[in-house]
Tab-separated table of C-alpha atoms in Angstrom:
chain	number	residue	atom	x	y	z
G	59	GLY	CA	0.000	0.000	0.000
G	60	LEU	CA	3.009	2.363	-0.143
G	61	ASN	CA	3.343	5.057	-2.789
G	62	SER	CA	4.702	3.812	-6.098
G	63	PRO	CA	8.496	3.953	-6.590
G	64	PHE	CA	9.937	5.867	-9.540
G	65	ILE	CA	13.072	5.340	-11.616
G	66	GLU	CA	14.337	8.560	-13.201
G	67	SER	CA	17.971	7.559	-13.814
G	68	ASP	CA	19.988	5.101	-15.878
G	69	TYR	CA	21.670	1.690	-15.564
G	70	ASN	CA	19.905	0.473	-12.419
G	71	ILE	CA	19.236	-3.207	-11.711
G	72	ILE	CA	16.192	-4.220	-9.655
G	73	GLN	CA	15.918	-7.909	-8.919
G	74	GLY	CA	13.985	-10.296	-6.699
G	75	LEU	CA	11.417	-7.911	-5.218
G	76	THR	CA	7.642	-7.904	-4.773
G	77	PHE	CA	5.637	-4.808	-5.721
G	78	ALA	CA	2.089	-5.056	-4.413
G	79	LYS	CA	-0.976	-3.049	-3.404
G	80	ALA	CA	0.373	0.280	-4.677
G	81	PRO	CA	-2.264	2.926	-5.480
G	82	GLY	CA	-0.469	3.665	-8.753
G	83	ALA	CA	1.956	1.521	-10.702
G	84	GLY	CA	4.042	-1.069	-8.921
G	85	ILE	CA	6.982	0.796	-10.419
G	86	ASN	CA	7.210	3.806	-12.745
G	87	ILE	CA	10.087	4.271	-15.196
G	88	ILE	CA	9.917	7.877	-16.384
G	89	THR	CA	11.574	11.051	-17.681
G	90	GLY	CA	14.001	9.540	-20.144
G	91	ALA	CA	15.323	6.889	-17.776
G	92	SER	CA	17.246	4.328	-19.804
G	93	ASN	CA	19.066	1.010	-19.674
G	94	ASN	CA	17.428	-0.148	-16.462
G	95	THR	CA	16.725	-3.845	-15.877
G	96	ILE	CA	13.927	-5.226	-13.707
G	97	SER	CA	14.046	-8.989	-13.305
G	98	ASP	CA	12.786	-11.913	-11.245
G	99	SER	CA	10.210	-9.752	-9.479
G	100	TYR	CA	6.486	-9.923	-8.757
G	101	PHE	CA	4.067	-7.159	-9.677
G	102	GLY	CA	0.555	-7.586	-8.322
G	103	THR	CA	0.873	-10.932	-6.546
G	104	ASP	CA	2.316	-12.258	-3.313
G	105	PRO	CA	5.994	-13.360	-3.362
G	106	ASP	CA	4.949	-16.884	-4.342
G	107	GLY	CA	2.967	-15.710	-7.340
G	108	ILE	CA	-0.201	-17.361	-6.062
G	109	ASN	CA	-2.444	-14.683	-4.544
G	110	ASP	CA	-3.745	-11.415	-5.977
G	111	TRP	CA	-2.068	-8.417	-4.301
G	112	GLY	CA	-2.716	-6.052	-7.169
G	113	ASN	CA	-1.332	-2.603	-7.816
G	114	ALA	CA	-3.318	-0.178	-9.949
G	115	THR	CA	-0.908	-0.870	-12.849
G	116	GLY	CA	1.901	-3.409	-12.728
G	117	ILE	CA	4.712	-1.539	-14.518
G	118	LYS	CA	4.417	1.843	-16.238
G	119	ILE	CA	7.096	3.047	-18.659
G	120	SER	CA	6.459	6.599	-19.869
G	121	SER	CA	7.729	10.134	-20.496
G	122	GLY	CA	10.500	9.116	-22.861
G	123	ALA	CA	11.949	6.252	-20.826
G	124	ASN	CA	13.857	4.061	-23.264
G	125	ASN	CA	15.990	0.943	-23.635
G	126	ASN	CA	14.705	-0.604	-20.415
G	127	THR	CA	14.263	-4.361	-19.935
G	128	ILE	CA	11.592	-6.262	-17.998
G	129	ASP	CA	12.777	-9.854	-17.674
G	130	GLN	CA	11.379	-12.975	-15.985
G	131	CYS	CA	8.750	-11.211	-13.913
G	132	VAL	CA	5.247	-12.223	-12.851
G	133	ILE	CA	2.916	-9.334	-13.668
G	134	SER	CA	-0.586	-10.347	-12.665
G	135	GLY	CA	-3.520	-9.285	-10.524
G	136	ASN	CA	-3.196	-5.566	-11.192
G	137	ASP	CA	-6.385	-3.522	-11.394
G	138	GLU	CA	-5.554	-1.932	-14.755
G	139	ASP	CA	-2.792	-2.888	-17.228
G	140	GLY	CA	-0.059	-5.358	-16.451
G	141	VAL	CA	2.536	-3.357	-18.412
G	142	LEU	CA	1.825	0.102	-19.844
G	143	ILE	CA	4.333	1.634	-22.286
G	144	THR	CA	3.114	5.064	-23.289
G	145	GLY	CA	4.089	8.398	-24.796
G	146	ASN	CA	6.331	9.860	-27.449
G	147	ASN	CA	9.990	8.817	-27.220
G	148	THR	CA	9.122	5.923	-24.911
G	149	ASP	CA	11.010	3.669	-27.246
G	150	ASP	CA	13.131	0.522	-27.501
G	151	ASN	CA	11.929	-1.110	-24.300
G	152	PHE	CA	11.957	-4.901	-24.015
G	153	VAL	CA	9.480	-7.142	-22.146
G	154	ARG	CA	10.578	-10.769	-22.182
G	155	ARG	CA	10.289	-14.129	-20.402
G	156	SER	CA	7.506	-12.863	-18.145
G	157	ILE	CA	4.134	-14.245	-17.105
G	158	ILE	CA	1.412	-11.640	-17.499
G	159	GLY	CA	-2.070	-12.495	-16.212
G	160	LEU	CA	-1.409	-15.934	-14.707
G	161	ASN	CA	0.091	-17.386	-11.541
G	162	ALA	CA	3.833	-17.946	-11.306
G	163	ALA	CA	3.487	-21.522	-12.520
G	164	GLY	CA	1.685	-20.276	-15.618
G	165	THR	CA	-1.221	-22.634	-15.030
G	166	GLY	CA	-4.116	-20.522	-13.716
G	167	LYS	CA	-5.518	-17.023	-13.943
G	168	ILE	CA	-4.611	-14.047	-11.781
G	169	PRO	CA	-5.994	-11.540	-14.276
G	170	ASN	CA	-4.931	-7.995	-14.842
G	171	GLY	CA	-8.099	-5.926	-14.954
G	172	TRP	CA	-7.367	-4.322	-18.323
G	173	ASP	CA	-4.749	-5.435	-20.839
G	174	GLY	CA	-1.737	-7.645	-20.303
G	175	VAL	CA	0.517	-5.230	-22.209
G	176	ALA	CA	-0.587	-1.854	-23.606
G	177	ILE	CA	1.546	0.297	-25.941
G	178	THR	CA	-0.029	3.696	-26.582
G	179	ASN	CA	0.279	7.363	-27.505
G	180	GLY	CA	3.315	7.324	-29.752
G	181	ALA	CA	5.605	4.734	-28.159
G	182	GLU	CA	7.874	3.203	-30.819
G	183	HIS	CA	10.230	0.279	-31.421
G	184	ASN	CA	9.301	-1.647	-28.290
G	185	LEU	CA	9.713	-5.423	-28.312
G	186	ILE	CA	7.245	-7.700	-26.538
G	187	GLY	CA	8.802	-11.152	-26.653
G	188	GLY	CA	12.081	-11.769	-28.396
G	189	GLN	CA	14.016	-13.784	-30.901
G	190	LEU	CA	13.235	-17.172	-29.385
G	191	PRO	CA	10.096	-19.021	-28.228
G	192	THR	CA	8.859	-19.243	-24.646
G	193	GLY	CA	10.422	-21.628	-22.168
G	194	ASP	CA	14.153	-20.979	-22.188
G	195	GLY	CA	13.746	-18.309	-24.840
G	196	HIS	CA	12.535	-14.726	-24.722
G	197	GLY	CA	8.788	-15.001	-25.233
G	198	ASN	CA	6.149	-14.079	-22.660
G	199	VAL	CA	2.987	-15.859	-21.569
G	200	ILE	CA	0.219	-13.238	-21.823
G	201	SER	CA	-3.038	-14.888	-20.844
G	202	GLY	CA	-5.955	-14.650	-18.454
G	203	ASN	CA	-6.356	-10.880	-18.665
G	204	ASN	CA	-9.794	-9.303	-18.401
G	205	GLN	CA	-9.434	-7.352	-21.625
G	206	ARG	CA	-6.839	-7.900	-24.361
G	207	GLY	CA	-3.571	-9.764	-24.169
G	208	VAL	CA	-1.677	-7.033	-26.050
G	209	TYR	CA	-3.146	-3.661	-27.043
G	210	LEU	CA	-1.651	-0.990	-29.323
G	211	SER	CA	-3.372	2.338	-29.936
G	212	GLY	CA	-2.777	5.848	-31.157
G	213	VAL	CA	-1.213	7.662	-34.067
G	214	ASP	CA	2.602	7.452	-34.012
G	215	THR	CA	2.546	4.174	-32.097
G	216	ILE	CA	4.794	2.633	-34.714
G	217	SER	CA	7.289	-0.141	-35.392
G	218	ASN	CA	6.613	-2.173	-32.277
G	219	ASP	CA	7.212	-5.929	-32.453
G	220	ILE	CA	5.152	-8.659	-30.795
G	221	GLN	CA	6.834	-12.005	-31.296
G	222	PHE	CA	7.360	-15.477	-29.839
G	223	ASN	CA	4.679	-15.093	-27.159
G	224	TYR	CA	1.946	-17.420	-25.953
G	225	ILE	CA	-1.233	-15.323	-25.910
G	226	GLY	CA	-4.334	-16.985	-24.452
G	227	ILE	CA	-2.789	-20.321	-23.455
G	228	ASN	CA	-0.848	-21.581	-20.457
G	229	LYS	CA	2.907	-21.772	-20.000
G	230	SER	CA	3.099	-25.322	-21.315
G	231	GLY	CA	1.226	-24.305	-24.469
G	232	GLY	CA	-2.100	-25.897	-23.592
G	233	GLY	CA	-5.638	-24.629	-23.275
G	234	THR	CA	-6.647	-26.563	-20.157
G	235	PRO	CA	-7.601	-25.053	-17.811
G	236	ASP	CA	-9.043	-22.211	-19.875
G	237	VAL	CA	-6.795	-19.149	-19.479
G	238	GLY	CA	-7.816	-17.183	-22.564
G	239	ASN	CA	-7.862	-13.406	-22.468
G	240	LEU	CA	-11.463	-12.255	-22.107
G	241	SER	CA	-11.337	-9.961	-25.139
G	242	HIS	CA	-8.971	-10.168	-28.140
G	243	GLY	CA	-5.565	-11.801	-28.110
G	244	ILE	CA	-3.978	-8.758	-29.792
G	245	MET	CA	-5.755	-5.541	-30.767
G	246	LEU	CA	-4.495	-2.529	-32.734
G	247	GLU	CA	-6.770	0.498	-33.147
G	248	ASP	CA	-6.945	4.203	-33.887
G	249	GLY	CA	-3.796	4.717	-35.899
G	250	PRO	CA	-0.846	2.464	-35.036
G	251	ASP	CA	1.406	2.018	-38.060
G	252	ALA	CA	4.055	-0.464	-39.215
G	253	ASN	CA	3.824	-2.810	-36.245
G	254	SER	CA	4.658	-6.510	-36.577
G	255	ILE	CA	3.143	-9.669	-35.116
G	256	PHE	CA	5.406	-12.670	-35.792
G	257	PHE	CA	5.842	-16.211	-34.435
G	258	ASN	CA	3.224	-16.056	-31.665
G	259	VAL	CA	0.716	-18.674	-30.583
G	260	ILE	CA	-2.593	-16.826	-30.204
G	261	SER	CA	-5.304	-19.211	-29.096
G	262	GLY	CA	-8.199	-19.548	-26.695
G	263	ASN	CA	-9.124	-15.864	-26.567
G	264	LYS	CA	-12.760	-14.944	-26.090
G	265	GLU	CA	-13.093	-12.587	-29.050
G	266	HIS	CA	-10.811	-12.262	-32.105
G	267	GLY	CA	-7.318	-13.711	-32.121
G	268	ILE	CA	-5.973	-10.521	-33.742
G	269	TYR	CA	-8.145	-7.431	-34.285
G	270	VAL	CA	-6.895	-4.555	-36.461
G	271	ARG	CA	-9.351	-1.668	-36.687
G	272	GLY	CA	-9.825	2.018	-37.299
G	273	THR	CA	-8.798	4.702	-39.738
G	274	GLY	CA	-5.029	5.061	-39.887
G	275	THR	CA	-4.275	1.619	-38.501
G	276	SER	CA	-2.008	0.468	-41.291
G	277	GLN	CA	0.950	-1.612	-42.413
G	278	THR	CA	0.566	-4.200	-39.687
G	279	THR	CA	2.495	-7.326	-40.661
G	280	ILE	CA	1.032	-10.596	-39.347
G	281	ARG	CA	3.256	-13.524	-40.211
G	282	GLU	CA	4.164	-17.064	-39.070
G	283	ASN	CA	1.722	-17.136	-36.156
G	284	ILE	CA	-0.320	-20.094	-34.973
G	285	ILE	CA	-3.823	-18.810	-34.343
G	286	GLY	CA	-6.311	-21.221	-32.786
G	287	ALA	CA	-4.160	-24.227	-31.857
G	288	ASP	CA	-1.387	-25.361	-29.541
G	289	PRO	CA	2.274	-24.765	-30.519
G	290	GLU	CA	2.681	-28.254	-31.985
G	291	LEU	CA	-0.562	-28.054	-34.002
G	292	ASN	CA	-1.864	-31.141	-32.238
G	293	THR	CA	-4.913	-29.605	-30.551
G	294	VAL	CA	-7.353	-26.930	-31.635
G	295	ILE	CA	-7.720	-24.179	-28.998
G	296	PRO	CA	-10.171	-21.876	-30.757
G	297	ASN	CA	-10.455	-18.142	-30.585
G	298	TYR	CA	-14.167	-17.532	-30.124
G	299	LYS	CA	-14.673	-15.055	-33.002
G	300	HIS	CA	-12.464	-14.395	-36.065
G	301	GLY	CA	-8.897	-15.625	-36.175
G	302	VAL	CA	-7.806	-12.308	-37.723
G	303	ALA	CA	-10.213	-9.387	-38.207
G	304	VAL	CA	-9.420	-6.183	-40.142
G	305	TYR	CA	-12.221	-3.640	-39.743
G	306	GLU	CA	-13.430	-0.068	-39.968
G	307	GLY	CA	-10.931	1.691	-42.201
G	308	ALA	CA	-7.714	-0.148	-41.382
G	309	TYR	CA	-5.647	-0.369	-44.563
G	310	ARG	CA	-2.479	-1.776	-46.159
G	311	ASN	CA	-2.116	-4.537	-43.621
G	312	ASP	CA	-0.279	-7.713	-44.598
G	313	ILE	CA	-1.487	-11.117	-43.410
G	314	GLY	CA	0.812	-13.920	-44.519
G	315	ALA	CA	3.904	-14.192	-46.713
G	316	HIS	CA	4.915	-13.127	-50.227
G	317	ASP	CA	8.028	-15.230	-50.817
G	318	THR	CA	9.741	-18.468	-49.857
G	319	PHE	CA	11.781	-16.887	-47.069
G	320	TRP	CA	8.732	-16.223	-44.885
G	321	LYS	CA	5.768	-18.453	-44.128
G	322	GLY	CA	2.169	-17.466	-43.667
G	323	ASN	CA	0.007	-18.024	-40.613
G	324	VAL	CA	-1.813	-21.160	-39.533
G	325	ILE	CA	-5.347	-20.123	-38.576
G	326	VAL	CA	-7.647	-22.909	-37.390
G	327	GLY	CA	-10.733	-23.540	-35.312
G	328	SER	CA	-12.048	-19.986	-35.279
G	329	GLY	CA	-15.581	-19.588	-33.986
G	330	TRP	CA	-16.336	-17.259	-36.902
G	331	SER	CA	-14.132	-16.789	-39.981
G	332	GLY	CA	-10.432	-17.532	-40.182
G	333	ILE	CA	-9.803	-14.071	-41.664
G	334	ALA	CA	-12.407	-11.298	-42.010
G	335	VAL	CA	-11.838	-7.970	-43.791
G	336	VAL	CA	-14.757	-5.543	-43.401
G	337	GLY	CA	-14.820	-1.874	-44.387
G	338	SER	CA	-11.072	-1.850	-45.044
G	339	TRP	CA	-8.930	-1.677	-48.177
G	340	ASP	CA	-5.581	-2.382	-49.809
G	341	ASN	CA	-4.834	-5.264	-47.464
G	342	GLU	CA	-2.921	-8.354	-48.630
G	343	ILE	CA	-3.597	-11.959	-47.625
G	344	ASN	CA	-1.089	-14.508	-48.922
G	345	ASN	CA	-0.025	-18.100	-48.283
G	346	ASN	CA	-1.862	-18.779	-45.041
G	347	VAL	CA	-3.250	-22.134	-43.939
G	348	ILE	CA	-6.861	-21.626	-42.851
G	349	GLY	CA	-9.017	-24.437	-41.535
């Protein structure tokens, strides 16, 4: 219940702490602070990662803070967003190997009240996930949240990468028990541009797997994801609505692959269509497997 701590300097390491019951964010990284690392810590749960001890927001990175790393944390049970990255020049931050919306074991829900990760208001070049899958790699498990798993919004929210995450499933890649996000797996709206969604498993979410909507939301690249199944493609874990939905003026988005170097997406088991494009234009859909 103490006031939220702030980081306003560079090259700090915070490790092995529990941040709980704060009226604001568990921790705020602000005012151009850079090259800080927060690891092996709990934001919104008890030190065992079992009980909900939520902050308002888990971690907030804003006001031009850049090149900061969140690594191997449990970020669950917060009243609002698990991780909020927001504002112009809040760039090049890295969220990896964390559990966002589940218990520490990655098996059951301790939901964040809003989104697992939100990137808004002009934040650029942030990486959610990494170059390797979950487990011993860099990906996150972003599941069980009361709204979206990952949410991007606002003009100038550009060139962010979401890759190698499990979104809507448990840490082992399964759908039992049900830990889907209660809204979309990933949503982009109201103007984000040139963001990429690669190599994720996006399954079990209660609305669309990926939802791209709104005038100005453009040049989203969606490639080599598994949408609606487990990572090994052995079991269907359906998203309840469309696998991928592009709506309401979103344009020039790219779903799939154009050449032999890249592969398209595997989109299966959707409650509605595999891919739906409504009221949008100049989008490309190539070389996906849809079933």
